[in-house]
Amino acid sequence: MLVDSHCHLNFPELLANLPAIKQSMQDNQVGHALCISVTLPDFPQVLALAEQNENFYASVGVHPDYEDIQEPTVDELIKLANHPKVIAIGETGLDYFRLTGDLEWQRTRFRTHIRAAIATGKPLVIHTRNSPEDTLRIMREENAQQVGGVMHCFTESLDVALEAITLGFYISFSGIITFKNAHTIKEVAKHVPLNRILVETDSPYLAPTPYRGKTNQPSYVKHVAEEVANLRGISFDELAAATTENFFRLFKHAKH
Ligand SMILES: [Zn+2]
Ligand SMILES: [Zn+2]
């Protein structure tokens, strides 16, 4: 059994096909999925998915790519996270690729999420793009190691991965790892400890080979897992068992 540790099933292109998506998960032995919130107005729909489907969980948070939207406070996040199906805070973090200029608001928003995660004991789902130094610095300054979490859709260097692991974090690989030119990430996947690896789709984005360019879905996490297993020279079953165990160790509020 596999877990898709990061997907956006409330996005219209996936929500419209939910019965087929769930069937495909079952057919491909993808047992669970963590539905990730990106804005506060989005959150009720994400939570509804988790409430209506026993094998779905939810996170609550505001993504760093959304400027000029309702800014969350620590108290708000704590309140919204107070639900048995909300198992994580995020996705949060920094993105210096999609947005430029004065991004102090991103850093402030990131700190807000870390504080809420520590207060609730629910781990962080961290998005970091072109911003590894600031991401790690803020994690350290805010004591993110008190709660831990996952560096999702990891695309940074092995050094950054190992530093995050030192802070108690897990490294999650997406479909990018199946792309031919993804040399750095393939190296990271070979060298990080097996007990710190998660797999995800980040669907509807980033469909793995052989579906590259198409709409992604949770069952395709199988292809991510296959690639990571091949890179490490271990069996698919060993990788699947380890990543699933890792998921439920990290997200200890997830009942299964
Ligand atoms: Zn992300
Ligand atoms: Zn995402």
Short mmCIF file of C-alpha atoms and ligand atoms in Angstrom, two decimals:
data_model
loop_
_atom_site.label_atom_id
_atom_site.label_comp_id
_atom_site.label_asym_id
_atom_site.label_seq_id
_atom_site.Cartn_x
_atom_site.Cartn_y
_atom_site.Cartn_z
CA MET A 1 0.00 0.00 0.00
CA LEU A 2 1.16 3.53 -0.86
CA VAL A 3 0.18 6.95 0.47
CA ASP A 4 0.02 10.08 -1.68
CA SER A 5 1.38 12.55 0.88
CA HIS A 6 0.47 15.68 -1.10
CA CYS A 7 -2.37 16.32 -3.55
CA HIS A 8 -4.93 19.00 -4.38
CA LEU A 9 -8.10 16.96 -4.92
CA ASN A 10 -10.31 20.01 -4.41
CA PHE A 11 -8.98 21.59 -7.62
CA PRO A 12 -11.76 21.49 -10.24
CA GLU A 13 -10.05 19.17 -12.74
CA LEU A 14 -9.70 16.50 -10.04
CA LEU A 15 -12.91 17.13 -8.09
CA ALA A 16 -14.93 16.62 -11.29
CA ASN A 17 -13.51 13.09 -11.64
CA LEU A 18 -13.46 12.01 -8.02
CA PRO A 19 -15.19 8.60 -8.39
CA ALA A 20 -12.76 7.53 -11.15
CA ILE A 21 -9.79 8.90 -9.18
CA LYS A 22 -10.80 6.92 -6.09
CA GLN A 23 -11.27 3.77 -8.15
CA SER A 24 -7.83 4.20 -9.70
CA MET A 25 -6.29 4.62 -6.23
CA GLN A 26 -7.89 1.35 -5.17
CA ASP A 27 -6.78 -0.45 -8.35
CA ASN A 28 -3.20 0.72 -7.82
CA GLN A 29 -3.07 0.10 -4.06
CA VAL A 30 -2.78 3.74 -3.12
CA GLY A 31 -4.55 3.52 0.21
CA HIS A 32 -4.52 7.10 1.50
CA ALA A 33 -4.09 10.69 0.35
CA LEU A 34 -3.36 13.94 2.16
CA CYS A 35 -5.41 16.78 0.63
CA ILE A 36 -3.51 20.02 0.90
CA SER A 37 -5.06 23.42 1.56
CA VAL A 38 -3.63 26.48 -0.26
CA THR A 39 -5.93 29.31 0.86
CA LEU A 40 -8.38 29.85 3.72
CA PRO A 41 -11.45 30.07 1.42
CA ASP A 42 -10.30 26.73 -0.07
CA PHE A 43 -10.07 24.97 3.25
CA PRO A 44 -13.77 23.99 3.78
CA GLN A 45 -13.70 22.04 0.52
CA VAL A 46 -10.43 20.32 1.45
CA LEU A 47 -11.86 19.40 4.84
CA ALA A 48 -15.10 18.14 3.25
CA LEU A 49 -13.08 15.71 1.13
CA ALA A 50 -11.42 14.36 4.27
CA GLU A 51 -14.74 14.16 6.14
CA GLN A 52 -16.50 12.35 3.30
CA ASN A 53 -13.72 9.86 2.53
CA GLU A 54 -12.28 7.70 5.28
CA ASN A 55 -8.90 7.38 3.53
CA PHE A 56 -8.39 11.11 2.87
CA TYR A 57 -6.84 13.58 5.31
CA ALA A 58 -6.60 17.37 5.22
CA SER A 59 -4.08 20.09 5.96
CA VAL A 60 -4.78 23.75 6.70
CA GLY A 61 -2.61 26.58 5.44
CA VAL A 62 -1.99 29.36 2.94
CA HIS A 63 0.49 28.75 0.10
CA PRO A 64 3.35 31.28 -0.42
CA ASP A 65 2.37 31.82 -4.08
CA TYR A 66 -0.88 33.60 -3.14
CA GLU A 67 -0.35 37.32 -2.58
CA ASP A 68 -3.08 39.78 -1.57
CA ILE A 69 -5.42 37.21 -0.10
CA GLN A 70 -6.84 36.63 3.37
CA GLU A 71 -3.79 36.40 5.64
CA PRO A 72 -4.07 33.75 8.38
CA THR A 73 -3.27 34.44 12.02
CA VAL A 74 -1.75 31.87 14.36
CA ASP A 75 -5.03 31.65 16.29
CA GLU A 76 -7.07 31.12 13.13
CA LEU A 77 -4.86 28.27 11.99
CA ILE A 78 -4.98 26.68 15.44
CA LYS A 79 -8.79 26.89 15.43
CA LEU A 80 -9.15 25.42 11.93
CA ALA A 81 -6.65 22.65 12.71
CA ASN A 82 -8.78 21.53 15.65
CA HIS A 83 -10.45 18.69 13.76
CA PRO A 84 -9.52 14.99 13.87
CA LYS A 85 -9.07 14.84 10.08
CA VAL A 86 -6.70 17.81 9.94
CA ILE A 87 -3.30 16.20 10.40
CA ALA A 88 -0.89 18.88 9.13
CA ILE A 89 -0.26 22.63 8.83
CA GLY A 90 0.47 23.93 5.31
CA GLU A 91 1.30 24.08 2.66
CA THR A 92 3.51 26.91 3.73
CA GLY A 93 7.07 28.07 3.07
CA LEU A 94 8.87 30.34 0.62
CA ASP A 95 8.84 30.63 -3.16
CA TYR A 96 11.32 33.05 -4.71
CA PHE A 97 10.79 31.53 -8.17
CA ARG A 98 7.15 32.36 -8.83
CA LEU A 99 7.21 35.76 -7.11
CA THR A 100 9.87 38.44 -6.80
CA GLY A 101 10.25 41.82 -5.10
CA ASP A 102 9.87 42.39 -1.38
CA LEU A 103 8.69 39.02 -0.10
CA GLU A 104 8.83 39.80 3.62
CA TRP A 105 5.10 38.93 3.74
CA GLN A 106 5.98 35.36 2.67
CA ARG A 107 8.47 35.03 5.50
CA THR A 108 5.98 36.44 8.02
CA ARG A 109 3.29 34.04 6.78
CA PHE A 110 5.73 31.13 7.04
CA ARG A 111 6.53 32.05 10.67
CA THR A 112 2.79 32.17 11.45
CA HIS A 113 2.38 28.61 10.19
CA ILE A 114 5.36 27.29 12.17
CA ARG A 115 3.96 28.84 15.36
CA ALA A 116 0.54 27.26 14.72
CA ALA A 117 2.15 23.88 14.02
CA ILE A 118 4.10 23.97 17.29
CA ALA A 119 0.96 25.02 19.20
CA THR A 120 -1.15 22.19 17.74
CA GLY A 121 1.55 19.52 17.52
CA LYS A 122 0.53 18.96 13.88
CA PRO A 123 3.53 18.73 11.51
CA LEU A 124 4.35 21.22 8.76
CA VAL A 125 4.05 20.72 5.00
CA ILE A 126 6.78 22.99 3.61
CA HIS A 127 7.06 24.27 0.05
CA THR A 128 10.47 25.74 -0.82
CA ARG A 129 11.57 26.97 -4.23
CA ASN A 130 14.73 28.99 -4.96
CA SER A 131 14.84 29.86 -1.26
CA PRO A 132 16.69 27.11 0.63
CA GLU A 133 18.81 29.37 2.88
CA ASP A 134 15.91 31.53 4.08
CA THR A 135 13.65 28.49 4.47
CA LEU A 136 16.15 26.68 6.71
CA ARG A 137 17.02 29.87 8.60
CA ILE A 138 13.38 30.57 9.47
CA MET A 139 12.83 26.92 10.40
CA ARG A 140 15.73 27.22 12.84
CA GLU A 141 14.71 30.65 14.19
CA GLU A 142 11.15 29.46 14.83
CA ASN A 143 12.20 26.09 16.32
CA ALA A 144 10.38 24.09 13.67
CA GLN A 145 12.23 21.01 14.90
CA GLN A 146 9.81 20.98 17.86
CA VAL A 147 7.06 19.74 15.54
CA GLY A 148 8.80 18.51 12.36
CA GLY A 149 7.14 17.94 9.04
CA VAL A 150 7.90 17.34 5.39
CA MET A 151 9.82 19.22 2.69
CA HIS A 152 7.33 18.55 -0.08
CA CYS A 153 8.09 18.19 -3.81
CA PHE A 154 11.77 18.34 -2.95
CA THR A 155 14.02 19.86 -5.65
CA GLU A 156 16.98 21.18 -3.65
CA SER A 157 20.46 19.75 -3.06
CA LEU A 158 21.49 16.84 -0.86
CA ASP A 159 23.00 19.31 1.65
CA VAL A 160 19.65 21.05 2.05
CA ALA A 161 17.90 17.68 2.43
CA LEU A 162 20.32 16.56 5.14
CA GLU A 163 19.98 19.86 6.98
CA ALA A 164 16.18 19.52 6.96
CA ILE A 165 16.49 15.93 8.19
CA THR A 166 18.69 17.17 11.05
CA LEU A 167 15.78 19.44 12.01
CA GLY A 168 13.50 16.39 12.17
CA PHE A 169 11.96 16.76 8.72
CA TYR A 170 11.11 14.22 6.03
CA ILE A 171 11.85 14.57 2.31
CA SER A 172 9.02 14.00 -0.16
CA PHE A 173 9.62 13.20 -3.84
CA SER A 174 7.15 14.02 -6.60
CA GLY A 175 6.83 13.09 -10.28
CA ILE A 176 9.79 15.35 -11.04
CA ILE A 177 12.04 12.47 -9.99
CA THR A 178 10.90 10.48 -13.04
CA PHE A 179 12.06 13.20 -15.46
CA LYS A 180 15.25 12.33 -17.34
CA ASN A 181 17.07 15.59 -16.53
CA ALA A 182 16.32 15.53 -12.77
CA HIS A 183 19.90 14.57 -11.88
CA THR A 184 20.17 16.43 -8.55
CA ILE A 185 16.92 15.04 -7.17
CA LYS A 186 17.81 11.51 -8.26
CA GLU A 187 21.07 11.85 -6.28
CA VAL A 188 19.17 13.08 -3.23
CA ALA A 189 16.82 10.09 -3.46
CA LYS A 190 19.76 7.71 -3.45
CA HIS A 191 21.39 9.19 -0.36
CA VAL A 192 18.75 10.28 2.15
CA PRO A 193 17.85 7.71 4.82
CA LEU A 194 14.97 5.42 3.83
CA ASN A 195 13.17 6.15 7.10
CA ARG A 196 12.84 9.84 6.10
CA ILE A 197 11.37 9.47 2.61
CA LEU A 198 7.78 10.19 1.55
CA VAL A 199 6.22 10.10 -1.92
CA GLU A 200 3.59 12.39 -3.39
CA THR A 201 1.97 13.50 -6.64
CA ASP A 202 1.26 17.22 -6.00
CA SER A 203 -1.62 16.46 -8.40
CA PRO A 204 -3.10 17.91 -10.55
CA TYR A 205 0.43 19.19 -11.36
CA LEU A 206 3.69 17.41 -12.23
CA ALA A 207 2.41 14.12 -13.64
CA PRO A 208 5.24 11.57 -13.66
CA THR A 209 6.57 9.83 -16.77
CA PRO A 210 4.73 8.25 -18.69
CA TYR A 211 1.93 10.79 -18.07
CA ARG A 212 4.11 13.91 -18.22
CA GLY A 213 2.08 16.95 -19.33
CA LYS A 214 -1.26 15.32 -18.50
CA THR A 215 -3.44 15.86 -15.42
CA ASN A 216 -1.84 14.12 -12.46
CA GLN A 217 -3.78 12.06 -9.90
CA PRO A 218 -2.97 10.21 -6.65
CA SER A 219 -2.72 6.73 -8.21
CA TYR A 220 0.28 7.94 -10.24
CA VAL A 221 2.30 8.09 -7.01
CA LYS A 222 3.09 4.49 -7.91
CA HIS A 223 5.44 5.74 -10.65
CA VAL A 224 7.24 8.02 -8.21
CA ALA A 225 7.70 5.11 -5.80
CA GLU A 226 8.95 2.84 -8.60
CA GLU A 227 11.60 5.39 -9.59
CA VAL A 228 12.80 5.93 -6.01
CA ALA A 229 12.99 2.15 -5.46
CA ASN A 230 14.98 1.70 -8.70
CA LEU A 231 17.40 4.49 -7.79
CA ARG A 232 18.05 2.91 -4.40
CA GLY A 233 18.25 -0.62 -5.74
CA ILE A 234 15.49 -1.91 -3.46
CA SER A 235 12.18 -3.57 -4.25
CA PHE A 236 9.02 -1.60 -4.87
CA ASP A 237 7.37 -3.38 -1.93
CA GLU A 238 10.14 -2.36 0.47
CA LEU A 239 9.94 1.26 -0.66
CA ALA A 240 6.13 1.26 -0.45
CA ALA A 241 6.13 -0.21 3.04
CA ALA A 242 8.81 2.21 4.29
CA THR A 243 7.20 5.37 2.90
CA THR A 244 3.78 4.38 4.23
CA GLU A 245 5.23 3.67 7.67
CA ASN A 246 7.08 7.01 7.52
CA PHE A 247 3.86 8.86 6.65
CA PHE A 248 1.96 7.49 9.64
CA ARG A 249 4.94 8.00 11.97
CA LEU A 250 5.20 11.67 10.96
CA PHE A 251 1.47 12.44 10.77
CA LYS A 252 0.62 10.82 14.06
CA HIS A 253 -2.91 12.27 14.09
CA ALA A 254 -3.82 10.19 11.00
CA LYS A 255 -5.99 7.21 11.99
CA HIS A 256 -5.84 4.21 9.70
ZN ZN B 1 4.03 23.18 -3.15
ZN ZN B 2 0.96 21.56 -3.38
#
